[in-house]
Coordinates of C-alpha atoms in Angstrom, one line a residue:
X15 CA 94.5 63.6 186.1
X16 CA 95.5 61.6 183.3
X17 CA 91.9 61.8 181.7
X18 CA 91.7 65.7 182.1
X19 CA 95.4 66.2 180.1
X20 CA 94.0 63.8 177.3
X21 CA 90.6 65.6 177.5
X22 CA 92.5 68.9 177.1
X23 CA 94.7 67.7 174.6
X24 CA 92.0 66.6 171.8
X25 CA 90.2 70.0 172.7
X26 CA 93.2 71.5 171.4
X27 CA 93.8 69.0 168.0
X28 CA 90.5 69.5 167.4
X29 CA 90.6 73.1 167.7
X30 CA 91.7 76.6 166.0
X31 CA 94.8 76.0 163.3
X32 CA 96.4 78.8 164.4
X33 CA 96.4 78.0 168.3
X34 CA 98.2 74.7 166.9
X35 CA 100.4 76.4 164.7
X36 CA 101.5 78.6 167.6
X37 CA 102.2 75.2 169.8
X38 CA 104.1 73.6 166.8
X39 CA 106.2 76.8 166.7
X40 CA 106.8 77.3 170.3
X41 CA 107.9 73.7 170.7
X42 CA 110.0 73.5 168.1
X43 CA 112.0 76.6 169.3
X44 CA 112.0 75.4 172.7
X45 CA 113.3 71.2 171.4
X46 CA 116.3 73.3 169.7
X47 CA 117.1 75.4 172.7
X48 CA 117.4 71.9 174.8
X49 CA 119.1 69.7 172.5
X50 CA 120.4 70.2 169.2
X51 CA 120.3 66.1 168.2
X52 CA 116.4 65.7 168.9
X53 CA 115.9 69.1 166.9
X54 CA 117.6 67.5 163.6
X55 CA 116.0 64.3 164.1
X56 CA 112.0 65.5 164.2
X57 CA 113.5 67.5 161.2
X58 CA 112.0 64.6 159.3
X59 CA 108.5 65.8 160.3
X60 CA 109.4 69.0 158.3
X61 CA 110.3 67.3 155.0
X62 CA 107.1 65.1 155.4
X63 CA 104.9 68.2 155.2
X64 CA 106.7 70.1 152.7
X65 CA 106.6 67.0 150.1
X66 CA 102.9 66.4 151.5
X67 CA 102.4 70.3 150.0
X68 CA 104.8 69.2 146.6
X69 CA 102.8 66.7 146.2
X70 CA 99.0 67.9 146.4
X71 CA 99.7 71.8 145.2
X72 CA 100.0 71.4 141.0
X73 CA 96.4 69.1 141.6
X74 CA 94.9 71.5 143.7
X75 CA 95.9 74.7 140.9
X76 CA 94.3 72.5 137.7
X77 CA 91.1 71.4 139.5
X78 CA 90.3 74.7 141.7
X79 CA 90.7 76.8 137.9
X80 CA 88.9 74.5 135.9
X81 CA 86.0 74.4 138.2
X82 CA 85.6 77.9 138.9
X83 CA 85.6 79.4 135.5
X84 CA 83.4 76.2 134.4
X85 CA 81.0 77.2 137.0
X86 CA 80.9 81.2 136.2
X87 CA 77.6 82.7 135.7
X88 CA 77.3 85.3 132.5
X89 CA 75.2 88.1 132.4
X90 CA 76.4 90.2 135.3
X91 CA 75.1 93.6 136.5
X92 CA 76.9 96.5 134.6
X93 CA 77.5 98.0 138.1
X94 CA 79.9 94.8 138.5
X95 CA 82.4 95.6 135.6
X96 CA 83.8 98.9 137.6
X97 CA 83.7 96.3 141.0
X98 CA 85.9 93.9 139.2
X99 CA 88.1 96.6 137.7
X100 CA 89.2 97.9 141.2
X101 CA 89.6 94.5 142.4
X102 CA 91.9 93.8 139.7
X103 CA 93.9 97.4 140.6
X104 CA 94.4 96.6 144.1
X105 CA 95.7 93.5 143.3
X106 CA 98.3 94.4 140.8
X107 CA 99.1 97.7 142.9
X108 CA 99.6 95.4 145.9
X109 CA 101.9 93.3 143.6
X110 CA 103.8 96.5 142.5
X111 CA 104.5 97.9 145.9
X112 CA 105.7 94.5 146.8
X113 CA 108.1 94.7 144.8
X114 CA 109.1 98.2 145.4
X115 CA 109.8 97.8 149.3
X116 CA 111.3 93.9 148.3
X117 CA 113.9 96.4 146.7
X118 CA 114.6 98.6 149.2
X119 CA 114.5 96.0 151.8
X120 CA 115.4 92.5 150.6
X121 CA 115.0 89.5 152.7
X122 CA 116.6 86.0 152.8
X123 CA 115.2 83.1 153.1
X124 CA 117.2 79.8 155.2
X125 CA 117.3 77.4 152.0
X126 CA 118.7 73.8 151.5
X127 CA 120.3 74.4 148.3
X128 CA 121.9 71.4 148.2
X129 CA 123.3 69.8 144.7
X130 CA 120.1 71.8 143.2
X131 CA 121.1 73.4 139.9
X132 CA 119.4 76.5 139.7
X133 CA 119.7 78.1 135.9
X134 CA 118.2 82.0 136.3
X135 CA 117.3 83.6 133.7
X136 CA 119.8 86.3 132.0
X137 CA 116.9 88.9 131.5
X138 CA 112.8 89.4 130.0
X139 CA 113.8 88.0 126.8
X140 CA 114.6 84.6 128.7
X141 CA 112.0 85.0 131.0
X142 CA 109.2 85.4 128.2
X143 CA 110.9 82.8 126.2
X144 CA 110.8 80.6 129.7
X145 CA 107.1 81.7 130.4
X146 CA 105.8 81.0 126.6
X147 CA 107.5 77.1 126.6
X148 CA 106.0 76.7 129.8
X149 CA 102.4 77.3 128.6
X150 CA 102.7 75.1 125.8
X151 CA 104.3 72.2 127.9
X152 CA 102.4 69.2 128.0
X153 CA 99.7 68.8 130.7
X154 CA 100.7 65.3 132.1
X155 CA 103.8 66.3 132.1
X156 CA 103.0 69.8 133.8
X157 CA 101.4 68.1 136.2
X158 CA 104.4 66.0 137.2
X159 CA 107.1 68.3 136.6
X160 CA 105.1 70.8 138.6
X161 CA 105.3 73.3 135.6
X162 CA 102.3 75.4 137.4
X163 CA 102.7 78.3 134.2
X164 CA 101.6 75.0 132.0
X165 CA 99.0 74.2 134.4
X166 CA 97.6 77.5 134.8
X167 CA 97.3 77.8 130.8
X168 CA 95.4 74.3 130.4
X169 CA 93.1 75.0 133.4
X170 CA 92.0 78.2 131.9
X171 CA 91.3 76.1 128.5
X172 CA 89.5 73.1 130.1
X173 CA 87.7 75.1 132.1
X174 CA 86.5 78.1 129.1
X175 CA 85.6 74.5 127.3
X176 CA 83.7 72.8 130.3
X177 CA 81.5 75.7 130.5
X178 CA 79.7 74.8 127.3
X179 CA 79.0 71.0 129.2
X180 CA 76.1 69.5 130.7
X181 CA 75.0 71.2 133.8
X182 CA 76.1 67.4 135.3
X183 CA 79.5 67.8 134.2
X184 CA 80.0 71.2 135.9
X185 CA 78.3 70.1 139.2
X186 CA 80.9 66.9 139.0
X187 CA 83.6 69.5 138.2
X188 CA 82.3 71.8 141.5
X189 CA 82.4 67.7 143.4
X190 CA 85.8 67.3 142.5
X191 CA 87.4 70.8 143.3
X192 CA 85.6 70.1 146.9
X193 CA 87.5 66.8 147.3
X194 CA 90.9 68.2 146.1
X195 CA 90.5 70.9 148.6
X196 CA 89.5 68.4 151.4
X197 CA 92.5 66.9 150.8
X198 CA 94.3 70.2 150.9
X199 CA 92.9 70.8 154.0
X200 CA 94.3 67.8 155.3
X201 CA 97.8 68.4 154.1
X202 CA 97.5 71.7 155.8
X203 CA 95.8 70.5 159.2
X204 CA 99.5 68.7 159.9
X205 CA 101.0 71.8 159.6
X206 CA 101.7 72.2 163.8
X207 CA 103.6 69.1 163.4
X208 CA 105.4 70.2 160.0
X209 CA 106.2 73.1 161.0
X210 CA 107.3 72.0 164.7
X211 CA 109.6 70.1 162.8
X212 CA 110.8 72.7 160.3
X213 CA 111.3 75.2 162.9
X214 CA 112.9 72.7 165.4
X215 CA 115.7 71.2 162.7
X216 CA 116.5 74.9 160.9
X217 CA 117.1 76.2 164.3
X218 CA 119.4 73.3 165.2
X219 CA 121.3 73.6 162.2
X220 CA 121.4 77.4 161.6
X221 CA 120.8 79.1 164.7
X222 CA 118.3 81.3 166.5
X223 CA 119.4 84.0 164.4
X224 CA 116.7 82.5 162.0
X225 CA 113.8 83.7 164.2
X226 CA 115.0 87.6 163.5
X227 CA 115.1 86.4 159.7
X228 CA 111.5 85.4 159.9
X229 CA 110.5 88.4 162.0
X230 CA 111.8 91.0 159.4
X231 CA 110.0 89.0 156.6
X232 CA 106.3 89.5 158.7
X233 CA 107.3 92.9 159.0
X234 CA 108.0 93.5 155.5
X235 CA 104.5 91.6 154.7
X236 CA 102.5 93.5 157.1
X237 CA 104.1 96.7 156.4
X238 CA 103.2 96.2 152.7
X239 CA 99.6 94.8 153.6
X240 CA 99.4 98.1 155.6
X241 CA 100.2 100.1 152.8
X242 CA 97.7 98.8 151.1
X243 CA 94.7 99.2 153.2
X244 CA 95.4 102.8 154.8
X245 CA 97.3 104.4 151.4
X246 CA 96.6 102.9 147.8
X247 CA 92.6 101.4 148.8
X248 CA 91.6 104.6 150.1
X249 CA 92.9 106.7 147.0
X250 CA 90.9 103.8 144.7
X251 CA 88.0 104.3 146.5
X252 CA 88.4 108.5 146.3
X253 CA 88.7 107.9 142.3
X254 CA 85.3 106.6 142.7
X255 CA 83.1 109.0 145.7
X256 CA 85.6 111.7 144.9
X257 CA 85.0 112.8 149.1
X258 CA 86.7 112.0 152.1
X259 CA 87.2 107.8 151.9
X260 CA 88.8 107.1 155.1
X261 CA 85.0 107.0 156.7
X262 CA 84.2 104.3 154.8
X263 CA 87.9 102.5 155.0
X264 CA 87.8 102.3 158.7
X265 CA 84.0 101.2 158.6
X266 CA 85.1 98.3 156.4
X267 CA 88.8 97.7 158.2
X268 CA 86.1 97.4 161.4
X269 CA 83.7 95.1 161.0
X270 CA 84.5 93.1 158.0
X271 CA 88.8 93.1 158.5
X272 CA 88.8 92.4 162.5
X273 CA 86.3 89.1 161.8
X274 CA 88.1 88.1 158.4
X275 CA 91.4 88.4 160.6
X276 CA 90.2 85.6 163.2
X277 CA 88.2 83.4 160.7
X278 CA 91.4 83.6 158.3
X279 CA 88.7 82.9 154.8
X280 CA 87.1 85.0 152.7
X281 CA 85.0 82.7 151.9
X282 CA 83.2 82.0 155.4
X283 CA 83.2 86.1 156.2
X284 CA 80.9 87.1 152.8
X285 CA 77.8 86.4 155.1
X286 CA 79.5 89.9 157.3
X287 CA 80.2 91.7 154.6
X288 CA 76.4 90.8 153.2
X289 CA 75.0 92.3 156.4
X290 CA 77.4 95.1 156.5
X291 CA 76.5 95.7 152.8
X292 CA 72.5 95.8 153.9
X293 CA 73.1 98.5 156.6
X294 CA 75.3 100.6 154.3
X295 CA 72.1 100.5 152.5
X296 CA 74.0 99.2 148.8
X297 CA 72.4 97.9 146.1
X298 CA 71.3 94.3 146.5
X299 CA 71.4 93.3 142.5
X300 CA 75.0 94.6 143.0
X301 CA 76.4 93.5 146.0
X302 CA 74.8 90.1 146.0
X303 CA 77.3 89.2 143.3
X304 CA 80.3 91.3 143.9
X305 CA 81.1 90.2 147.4
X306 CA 81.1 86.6 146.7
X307 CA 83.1 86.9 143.6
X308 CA 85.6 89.4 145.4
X309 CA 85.9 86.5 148.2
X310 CA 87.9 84.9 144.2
X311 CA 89.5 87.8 142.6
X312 CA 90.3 90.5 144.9
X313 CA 93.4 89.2 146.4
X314 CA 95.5 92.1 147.3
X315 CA 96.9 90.3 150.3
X316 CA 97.8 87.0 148.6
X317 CA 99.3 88.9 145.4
X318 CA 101.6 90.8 148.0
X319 CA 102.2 87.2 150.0
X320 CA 103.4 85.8 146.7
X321 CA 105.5 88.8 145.3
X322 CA 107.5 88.9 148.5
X323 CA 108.3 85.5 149.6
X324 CA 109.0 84.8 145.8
X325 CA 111.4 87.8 145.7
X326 CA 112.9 86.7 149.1
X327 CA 113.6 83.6 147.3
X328 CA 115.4 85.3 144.4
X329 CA 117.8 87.8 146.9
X330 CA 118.6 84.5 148.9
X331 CA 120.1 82.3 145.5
X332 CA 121.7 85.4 144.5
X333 CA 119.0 86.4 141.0
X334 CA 119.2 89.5 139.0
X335 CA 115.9 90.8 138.9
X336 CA 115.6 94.1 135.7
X337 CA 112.7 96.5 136.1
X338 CA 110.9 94.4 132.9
X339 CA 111.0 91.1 135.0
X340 CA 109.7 92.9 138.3
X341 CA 106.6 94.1 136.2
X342 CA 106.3 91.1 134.6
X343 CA 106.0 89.5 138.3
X344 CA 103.7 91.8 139.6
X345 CA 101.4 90.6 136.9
X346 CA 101.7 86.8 136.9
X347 CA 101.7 87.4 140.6
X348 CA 98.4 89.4 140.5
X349 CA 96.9 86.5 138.5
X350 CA 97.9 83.4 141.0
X351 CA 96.6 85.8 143.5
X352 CA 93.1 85.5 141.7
X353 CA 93.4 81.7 141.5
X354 CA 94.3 81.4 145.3
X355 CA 92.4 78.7 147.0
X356 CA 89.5 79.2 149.9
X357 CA 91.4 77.3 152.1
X358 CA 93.9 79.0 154.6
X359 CA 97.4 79.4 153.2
X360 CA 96.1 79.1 150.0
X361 CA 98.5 81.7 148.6
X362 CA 101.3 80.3 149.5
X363 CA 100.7 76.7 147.9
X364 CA 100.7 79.5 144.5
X365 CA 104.3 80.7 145.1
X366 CA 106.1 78.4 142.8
X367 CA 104.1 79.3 140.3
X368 CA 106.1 83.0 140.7
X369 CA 109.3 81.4 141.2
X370 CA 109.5 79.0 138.0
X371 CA 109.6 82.3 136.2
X372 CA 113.3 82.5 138.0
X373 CA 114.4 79.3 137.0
X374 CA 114.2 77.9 140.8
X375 CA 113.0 74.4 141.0
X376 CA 109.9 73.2 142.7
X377 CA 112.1 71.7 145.4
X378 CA 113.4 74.5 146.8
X379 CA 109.7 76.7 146.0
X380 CA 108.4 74.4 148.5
X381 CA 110.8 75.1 151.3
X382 CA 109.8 78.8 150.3
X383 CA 106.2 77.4 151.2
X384 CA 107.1 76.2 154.0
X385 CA 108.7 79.6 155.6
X386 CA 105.5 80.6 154.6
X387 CA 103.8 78.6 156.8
X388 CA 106.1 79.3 159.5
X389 CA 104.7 83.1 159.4
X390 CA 101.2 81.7 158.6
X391 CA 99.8 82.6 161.9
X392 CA 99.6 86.6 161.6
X393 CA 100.6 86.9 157.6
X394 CA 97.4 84.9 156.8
X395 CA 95.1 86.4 159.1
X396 CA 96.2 89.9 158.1
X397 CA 96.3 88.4 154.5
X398 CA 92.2 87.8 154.8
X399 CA 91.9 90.9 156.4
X400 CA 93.2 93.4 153.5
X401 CA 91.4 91.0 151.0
X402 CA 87.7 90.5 152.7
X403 CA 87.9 94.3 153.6
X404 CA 88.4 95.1 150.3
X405 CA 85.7 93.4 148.8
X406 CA 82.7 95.5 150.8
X407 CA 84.9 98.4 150.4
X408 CA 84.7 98.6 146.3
X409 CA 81.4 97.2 146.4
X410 CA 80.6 100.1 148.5
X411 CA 82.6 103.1 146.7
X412 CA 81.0 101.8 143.6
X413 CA 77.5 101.4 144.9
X414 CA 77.6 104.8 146.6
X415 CA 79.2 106.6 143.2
X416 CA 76.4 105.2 141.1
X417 CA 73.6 106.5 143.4
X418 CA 75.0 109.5 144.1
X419 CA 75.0 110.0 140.0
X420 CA 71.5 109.0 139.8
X421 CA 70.6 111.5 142.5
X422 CA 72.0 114.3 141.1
X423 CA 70.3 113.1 137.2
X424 CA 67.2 113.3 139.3

C-alpha cells in the first residue's frame, strides 16, 4: 500500500505543471477552510517562490533579449514583412482592447502594501520623463534595482552589437539564454507548492471572498483573449483575403489552438502548425520562417496578460491612469509581449516591466506575478492558444493573398 501511494505520488511530481498547479490550489483552499493557523504558517512557502521569481526575472529579460536578436538571421522572404506587420497589430490591438474592457470593468488585486511607498506618476509628462531615466540607468544597477525599462534598452544594445561577433560568441550567447531559462524552469516547477502556499495564507487572512476576486480576473482575461480570436483576428485576416475569414479562423482555432492549449508553448506546437501549414498547401520559403518567428513576436495573448494584471494592479493602489498613459501601455505592453520567454508563464515574469511605468515597486509587481500564477492553469493555456493560432493564421492569410494575386497576374 505504502509503495503504490509513493509510486503514485512521484508519477504526479513528475508529471503535467498544470495537474500540480491544480493540487497546489485545491490544497491550499481546502488547509484554509480547516484551520486558519496552518494556512498563515505555509504562507512562507508563498513568499519563497515569489522572491525565487524577484530574483531570477531581471536575469532571465537581459539574457533571453540579447540572445535572440544576436542570433537573428537577415535576409528574410519579402512575403515575411506583411507576416510580421499583422503580428505586431494583433499584439498592440490585443494590448488596446485590454485596456478598454480594464476600464469598463476594473479588477483588484489582494496586495501586501505594507510600509511600501508607492510615488505614481501625476500624468504622460512624468511617465515619459520616468520611462526616458529608466533607459539610461545604469545596467548593474538595472539589474539589481530590477529597473526592467533599463534592462530592456541595454539588451536591445548588446544584443544589435553581438550580432556583428564571432559565430562562437553567438552560439555561447544561445548556451547561456538555455541555462538562464533552465533555471527559470526551475523557479517555475515549485510553483504547486508556491502557489499552495500563496493561496492557503491569502485565504486565511482575507477570506474566501478572494476566490470570486480571482474568478472575475480569468474572466476578464479570457473574455479579452476571446475577443481577440473570434473579432479583431478575423477582421486582420479579411484586410488581407478580402472573403469570408471565419473558414480559415476556426481551421487554425482547431487544430493548432486546442493542441497549443494543452502543451501551454508556442515553441513545442510550431512542428503542428508546420504540418497544418503543408496541408493548407502555403508557401514553404514563407512559412518555414514565419511560424517559428511568430512562436517570438506574435504575442497577442501575453500582451493582453500583461495589460490587465498590470492595470488590476493600478485600480487596486488607487492610480490615475489618462488616455496618453493607457496608449503608452498598450505599447510598452505590446513590446514585453514580444520579449516573452518560451517557457510557461513567461508573460507574467514581464509584468513589472508595465508596472514600473506606474511607479509601483518590484516588490509588490511580484505579488502581481504571483496572482498570476494563481490563474496560470487556464489563463496560460488560453494565452498559447490565441498566440500559436495566430501565427498559422497570418502566415496563412498572407500566403493565400499573395497567390491569389499571382493567379489572377497570370
Amino acid at each position: 500500500m505504502q509503495n503504490s501511494l509513493s509510486g503514485r505520488l512521484g508519477a504526479l511530481l513528475a508529471g503535467s505543471l498544470v495537474k500540480q498547479i491544480m493540487v497546489g490550489l485545491v490544497a491550499g483552499v481546502a488547509l484554509a477552510w480547516v484551520s486558519k493557523d496552518a494556512a498563515l504558517a505555509v504562507g512562507l512557502l508563498g513568499e519563497l517562490f515569489v522572491s525565487g521569481l524577484k530574483s531570477v526575472a531581471p536575469l532571465l529579460v537581459l539574457v533571453l533579449v540579447i540572445a535572440s536578436i544576436a542570433s537573428h538571421q537577415q535576409g528574410q522572404k519579402t512575403n515575411i514583412k506583411p507576416i510580421i506587420a499583422l503580428y505586431l497589430l494583433s499584439t498592440f490591438f490585443a494590448a488596446a482592447i485590454a485596456v478598454v474592457l480594464s476600464h469598463l470593468m476594473p479588477q483588484t488585486l489582494t496586495l501586501a502594501v505594507g510600509k511600501t511607498e508607492i510615488t505614481p506618476p501625476s500624468g504622460i509628462t512624468e511617465v515619459l520623463r520616468g520611462l526616458l531615466m529608466n533607459m539610461v540607468a545604469n545596467p548593474i544597477t538595472a539589474l539589481m534595482e530590477a529597473n526592467y525599462i533599463g534592462i530592456l534598452v541595454w539588451a536591445i544594445g548588446l544584443g544589435l552589437a553581438f550580432r556583428h561577433s564571432s559565430p562562437g560568441t553567438r552560439a555561447l550567447l544561445n548556451d547561456v539564454s538555455h541555462a538562464v531559462t533552465w533555471l527559470v524552469r526551475c523557479v517555475i516547477r515549485c510553483a504547486p507548492v508556491g502557489i499552495f502556499g500563496l493561496v492557503a495564507s491569502i485565504l486565511a487572512s482575507t477570506g474566501f471572498g478572494a476566490l470570486w476576486q480571482y474568478a472575475h480576473l480569468l474572466g476578464l482575461l479570457l473574455g479579452c483573449m476571446a475577443l481577440m480570436a473570434l473579432v479583431v483576428n478575423p477582421l486582420l485576416v479579411y484586410s488581407k483575403i478580402r472573403r469570408n475569414p471565419y473558414p480559415l479562423v476556426f481551421t487554425c482555432l482547431r487544430e493548432s489552438g486546442v493542441t497549443a492549449f494543452f502543451t501551454r508553448s508556442s515553441a513545442a506546437n510550431i512542428p503542428v502548425n508546420m504540418a497544418l501549414a503543408k496541408r493548407l498547401n502555403l508557401d514553404e520559403d514563407t512559412y518555414s520562417v514565419s511560424i517559428p518567428l511568430g512562436a517570438t513576436i506574435s504575442m497577442a495573448g501575453a500582451s493582453i496578460t500583461i495589460t490587465v494584471l498590470t492595470l488590476a494592479a493600478v485600480h487596486t493602489l488607487g492610480i490615475q491612469v489618462d488616455v496618453s498613459t493607457a496608449i503608452l501601455l498598450s505599447l510598452v505592453a505590446s513590446l514585453c509581449a514580444c520579449g516573452a520567454s518560451g517557457v510557461a508563464g513567461g508573460s507574467l515574469l514581464l509584468i513589472p516591466v508595465a508596472c514600473n511605468m506606474f511607479g509601483i515597486p518590484n516588490e509588490l509587481a511580484m505579488q502581481v506575478v504571483a496572482a498570476g500564477f494563481i490563474i496560470s492553469v487556464l489563463q496560460d493555456s488560453a494565452e498559447t492558444a490565441l498566440n500559436s493560432s495566430t501565427d498559422i493564421l497570418f502566415t496563412a492569410a498572407v500566403c493565400q493573398a499573395e497567390a491569389e494575386r499571382e493567379a489572377s497576374r497570370a
